[in-house]
Amino acid sequence: MIAIFLAPFYILLNLYLARWVLRWTGACHHLCGTKGFRAAFILLYALIASAPLTGFLVQSPYALRQFLRQVGNYWFGWMLYLVLAVLVVELALAVIRRARGKDFEQMQQVRRVQGGIALVLVCAVSFYGMAHAERLYVTDYDVTLQGEGEDMTVALLADLHLGYSTEPEYIEQAVQAINDMQPDLVVIAGDIFDNEYEAVPKPERIAAALASLNSTYGTYACWGNHDLSEPILAGFTWDTADEDKNDLRMTEFLEEANITLLDDRAVTLENGVQLVGRRDPSRSKKLAAERRSPAQLLEPLDTDRPIFVIDHQPKELEALAQAGADLDLSGHTHDGQLFPGNLLMRLLWGNACGCEQVGDMISVVTSGLGVWGPDMRVGTRSEVVCISVHFSQ
């Protein structure tokens, strides 16, 4: 329903952006002011700007649906930087008008130069973001936990968002990077899927790649807020029956990938580490499922032995630390994914991305392996995390 309420604002914003671009092109050359050019531009702009809606409505053929979804996703990223560029240019033009008057010819010249620079920057940043999203990084953290235990290496990944923006080759690259770490434990901190199982390209191949992860104690995961089946329009989901949301194919995929799901439960590894997987609060609410508090979940465990928690969203960090957790492993934030979103994330989360001490607990949040929405990253990076765990005793 939120998407419906926001639709008028989206339409008005795109009308303004289209008008701005037409004014700039008209200032650059008289041919860009002709009816033919303006009609062609408006048609192309309308097709691109409406791609989020048409991608939602078109169900088949699959290739067309995939194309429209990808165009719509890319457009949101491009539109973000176009809005930022327009705001900067219009602010600069307002300052110049106030300082030098409103000479029409002079303002047209200024508009040509500033608008051209802005659009070049928009293209450069957007193309960079598209290429940068496909580059995989390995981030290393070295942490020391209080108490006794055996040193170990933990590989953390999250936010695969298997769907329209994921290619099997990219997952295979990530698997190879993790296997090169020679980890003792592999943890997947939620958002394995992107709300639509049908959108997963070659699921058998991806499951086989994940099944080839090599570690001493295996691969464990928890669900994230996108690990259910829901129709999505412009990032907003539509409510459906609970039995439709809980797509059993997702659980079957994990089984084929040899991934053990920890859904509000704990296991004890052979080295004595107690590994806990929490239910995601958003997913639990949509499925009307109970989610235990940190105290309820960790109370039966032995606090004299290491306790690792997999929790998709890095919430309740203080409560987890007080309940006895030693290491909390999360994702969800994508580190904002697109600048200036990474700056905003710092205001919204206690640990938006990185490694931080919270009481006696270490919180590690990854920026994620995949992307949500625009297949772009600016100011952030796609990563898998290698955590070298040591103990003080």
Short mmCIF file of C-alpha atoms in Angstrom, two decimals, residues 71-268:
data_model
loop_
_atom_site.label_atom_id
_atom_site.label_comp_id
_atom_site.label_asym_id
_atom_site.label_seq_id
_atom_site.Cartn_x
_atom_site.Cartn_y
_atom_site.Cartn_z
CA VAL A 71 16.00 -1.75 -16.02
CA GLY A 72 13.77 -0.64 -13.14
CA ASN A 73 16.40 -1.52 -10.56
CA TYR A 74 19.14 0.30 -12.43
CA TRP A 75 16.88 3.31 -12.90
CA PHE A 76 16.48 3.83 -9.16
CA GLY A 77 20.26 4.15 -8.84
CA TRP A 78 20.56 6.49 -11.82
CA MET A 79 17.61 8.55 -10.59
CA LEU A 80 19.23 9.00 -7.17
CA TYR A 81 22.32 10.60 -8.67
CA LEU A 82 20.31 12.58 -11.20
CA VAL A 83 18.27 14.08 -8.34
CA LEU A 84 21.44 14.94 -6.41
CA ALA A 85 23.02 16.52 -9.51
CA VAL A 86 19.91 18.58 -10.31
CA LEU A 87 19.72 19.86 -6.74
CA VAL A 88 23.36 20.97 -6.82
CA VAL A 89 23.00 22.66 -10.22
CA GLU A 90 19.77 24.46 -9.32
CA LEU A 91 21.28 25.66 -6.05
CA ALA A 92 24.32 26.98 -7.93
CA LEU A 93 22.12 28.69 -10.53
CA ALA A 94 20.09 30.34 -7.77
CA VAL A 95 23.26 31.71 -6.21
CA ILE A 96 24.51 33.02 -9.56
CA ARG A 97 21.17 34.69 -10.34
CA ARG A 98 21.21 36.42 -6.99
CA ALA A 99 24.79 37.61 -7.47
CA ARG A 100 24.72 38.62 -11.15
CA GLY A 101 21.11 39.22 -12.07
CA LYS A 102 18.93 37.35 -14.54
CA ASP A 103 20.51 37.97 -17.92
CA PHE A 104 18.89 35.28 -20.10
CA GLU A 105 21.82 34.62 -22.45
CA GLN A 106 24.28 34.43 -19.59
CA MET A 107 22.06 32.03 -17.61
CA GLN A 108 21.63 29.80 -20.66
CA GLN A 109 25.38 29.55 -21.02
CA VAL A 110 25.79 28.79 -17.32
CA ARG A 111 23.05 26.16 -17.55
CA ARG A 112 24.79 24.48 -20.51
CA VAL A 113 28.09 24.22 -18.67
CA GLN A 114 26.76 23.22 -15.25
CA GLY A 115 24.14 20.85 -16.65
CA GLY A 116 26.69 19.17 -18.89
CA ILE A 117 29.12 18.66 -16.02
CA ALA A 118 26.32 17.31 -13.83
CA LEU A 119 25.11 14.78 -16.41
CA VAL A 120 28.65 13.62 -17.16
CA LEU A 121 29.18 13.04 -13.45
CA VAL A 122 25.86 11.19 -13.16
CA CYS A 123 26.87 8.86 -15.98
CA ALA A 124 30.38 8.37 -14.63
CA VAL A 125 29.23 7.60 -11.08
CA SER A 126 26.42 5.31 -12.23
CA PHE A 127 28.57 3.28 -14.64
CA TYR A 128 31.24 3.03 -11.95
CA GLY A 129 28.64 1.79 -9.46
CA MET A 130 27.41 -0.85 -11.91
CA ALA A 131 30.94 -2.16 -12.50
CA HIS A 132 31.99 -1.86 -8.86
CA ALA A 133 29.06 -3.97 -7.64
CA GLU A 134 30.47 -6.95 -9.54
CA ARG A 135 33.88 -6.74 -7.88
CA LEU A 136 34.24 -9.03 -4.88
CA TYR A 137 36.38 -8.05 -1.90
CA VAL A 138 37.66 -10.09 1.05
CA THR A 139 37.64 -8.21 4.35
CA ASP A 140 39.77 -9.51 7.23
CA TYR A 141 39.09 -8.99 10.93
CA ASP A 142 41.18 -10.23 13.83
CA VAL A 143 39.20 -10.50 17.06
CA THR A 144 40.02 -11.69 20.58
CA LEU A 145 37.17 -12.98 22.73
CA GLN A 146 37.21 -13.34 26.49
CA GLY A 147 37.40 -16.84 27.94
CA GLU A 148 38.77 -20.17 26.79
CA GLY A 149 38.53 -21.66 23.33
CA GLU A 150 40.40 -22.87 20.28
CA ASP A 151 41.53 -20.33 17.70
CA MET A 152 39.43 -20.61 14.57
CA THR A 153 38.64 -18.94 11.26
CA VAL A 154 35.06 -17.92 10.53
CA ALA A 155 33.89 -17.00 7.03
CA LEU A 156 30.91 -14.63 7.08
CA LEU A 157 28.71 -13.74 4.15
CA ALA A 158 25.21 -12.29 3.98
CA ASP A 159 22.72 -10.66 1.66
CA LEU A 160 23.27 -12.83 -1.38
CA HIS A 161 19.86 -11.66 -2.67
CA LEU A 162 19.69 -14.47 -5.19
CA GLY A 163 17.49 -13.16 -7.95
CA TYR A 164 17.49 -10.95 -11.02
CA SER A 165 20.82 -9.28 -10.15
CA THR A 166 22.73 -12.48 -9.38
CA GLU A 167 24.77 -14.64 -11.71
CA PRO A 168 25.94 -18.18 -10.83
CA GLU A 169 29.51 -17.23 -11.79
CA TYR A 170 29.56 -14.56 -9.09
CA ILE A 171 28.45 -17.03 -6.40
CA GLU A 172 31.10 -19.49 -7.60
CA GLN A 173 33.71 -16.74 -7.30
CA ALA A 174 32.60 -16.06 -3.72
CA VAL A 175 32.73 -19.76 -2.87
CA GLN A 176 36.28 -19.97 -4.18
CA ALA A 177 37.30 -16.92 -2.11
CA ILE A 178 35.86 -18.55 1.02
CA ASN A 179 37.49 -21.91 0.35
CA ASP A 180 40.82 -20.11 -0.05
CA MET A 181 40.43 -18.93 3.57
CA GLN A 182 40.34 -22.57 4.71
CA PRO A 183 37.69 -21.67 7.30
CA ASP A 184 36.64 -23.72 10.29
CA LEU A 185 33.10 -22.37 10.05
CA VAL A 186 31.01 -20.72 7.32
CA VAL A 187 28.12 -18.47 8.37
CA ILE A 188 25.43 -17.00 6.10
CA ALA A 189 23.64 -14.19 7.94
CA GLY A 190 20.35 -14.03 6.06
CA ASP A 191 18.77 -12.57 2.91
CA ILE A 192 19.84 -15.53 0.85
CA PHE A 193 16.93 -14.89 -1.52
CA ASP A 194 15.34 -11.75 -2.93
CA ASN A 195 11.64 -12.47 -2.25
CA GLU A 196 11.10 -14.42 -5.44
CA TYR A 197 12.42 -17.95 -5.85
CA GLU A 198 11.50 -17.99 -9.54
CA ALA A 199 14.02 -15.21 -10.12
CA VAL A 200 16.99 -17.33 -8.97
CA PRO A 201 19.07 -18.08 -12.08
CA LYS A 202 20.04 -21.74 -12.41
CA PRO A 203 19.26 -22.64 -8.77
CA GLU A 204 20.74 -26.14 -9.12
CA ARG A 205 24.09 -24.68 -10.18
CA ILE A 206 24.11 -22.13 -7.35
CA ALA A 207 23.11 -24.76 -4.79
CA ALA A 208 25.92 -27.00 -6.02
CA ALA A 209 28.40 -24.13 -5.70
CA LEU A 210 27.34 -23.43 -2.11
CA ALA A 211 27.45 -27.13 -1.31
CA SER A 212 31.12 -27.10 -2.32
CA LEU A 213 32.03 -24.76 0.56
CA ASN A 214 34.77 -26.49 2.55
CA SER A 215 35.06 -25.98 6.30
CA THR A 216 35.82 -27.95 9.43
CA TYR A 217 32.39 -27.64 11.03
CA GLY A 218 30.08 -26.88 8.11
CA THR A 219 27.90 -24.07 6.82
CA TYR A 220 25.12 -22.54 8.94
CA ALA A 221 22.57 -19.84 8.17
CA CYS A 222 19.65 -17.86 9.51
CA TRP A 223 16.79 -16.32 7.56
CA GLY A 224 16.65 -12.63 6.66
CA ASN A 225 13.74 -10.29 6.00
CA HIS A 226 13.80 -11.04 2.24
CA ASP A 227 13.81 -14.83 2.66
CA LEU A 228 10.12 -15.25 1.93
CA SER A 229 7.92 -15.05 -1.13
CA GLU A 230 6.20 -11.71 -1.67
CA PRO A 231 5.34 -9.56 -4.69
CA ILE A 232 7.55 -6.45 -4.72
CA LEU A 233 6.86 -3.12 -6.39
CA ALA A 234 9.62 -0.50 -6.20
CA GLY A 235 11.05 -2.15 -3.10
CA PHE A 236 7.71 -2.36 -1.28
CA THR A 237 6.05 -5.71 -0.64
CA TRP A 238 2.40 -6.67 -1.01
CA ASP A 239 0.74 -8.67 1.71
CA THR A 240 -0.21 -12.25 0.91
CA ALA A 241 -1.37 -15.28 2.87
CA ASP A 242 1.22 -16.71 5.27
CA GLU A 243 1.26 -20.05 3.45
CA ASP A 244 2.19 -18.23 0.23
CA LYS A 245 5.01 -16.29 1.92
CA ASN A 246 6.66 -19.39 3.34
CA ASP A 247 8.05 -20.82 0.10
CA LEU A 248 9.24 -24.35 0.88
CA ARG A 249 11.49 -24.28 -2.17
CA MET A 250 13.80 -21.94 -0.26
CA THR A 251 14.20 -24.49 2.54
CA GLU A 252 14.74 -27.27 0.00
CA PHE A 253 17.41 -25.13 -1.68
CA LEU A 254 19.33 -24.87 1.61
CA GLU A 255 19.16 -28.63 2.02
CA GLU A 256 20.55 -29.14 -1.49
CA ALA A 257 23.30 -26.61 -0.73
CA ASN A 258 24.24 -28.51 2.44
CA ILE A 259 23.44 -25.46 4.59
CA THR A 260 22.09 -26.00 8.10
CA LEU A 261 19.36 -23.53 9.00
CA LEU A 262 19.29 -22.29 12.59
CA ASP A 263 15.85 -20.81 13.12
CA ASP A 264 15.81 -19.61 16.75
CA ARG A 265 17.84 -22.59 17.85
CA ALA A 266 21.40 -23.49 18.83
CA VAL A 267 23.91 -26.22 18.04
CA THR A 268 27.20 -27.08 19.69
#
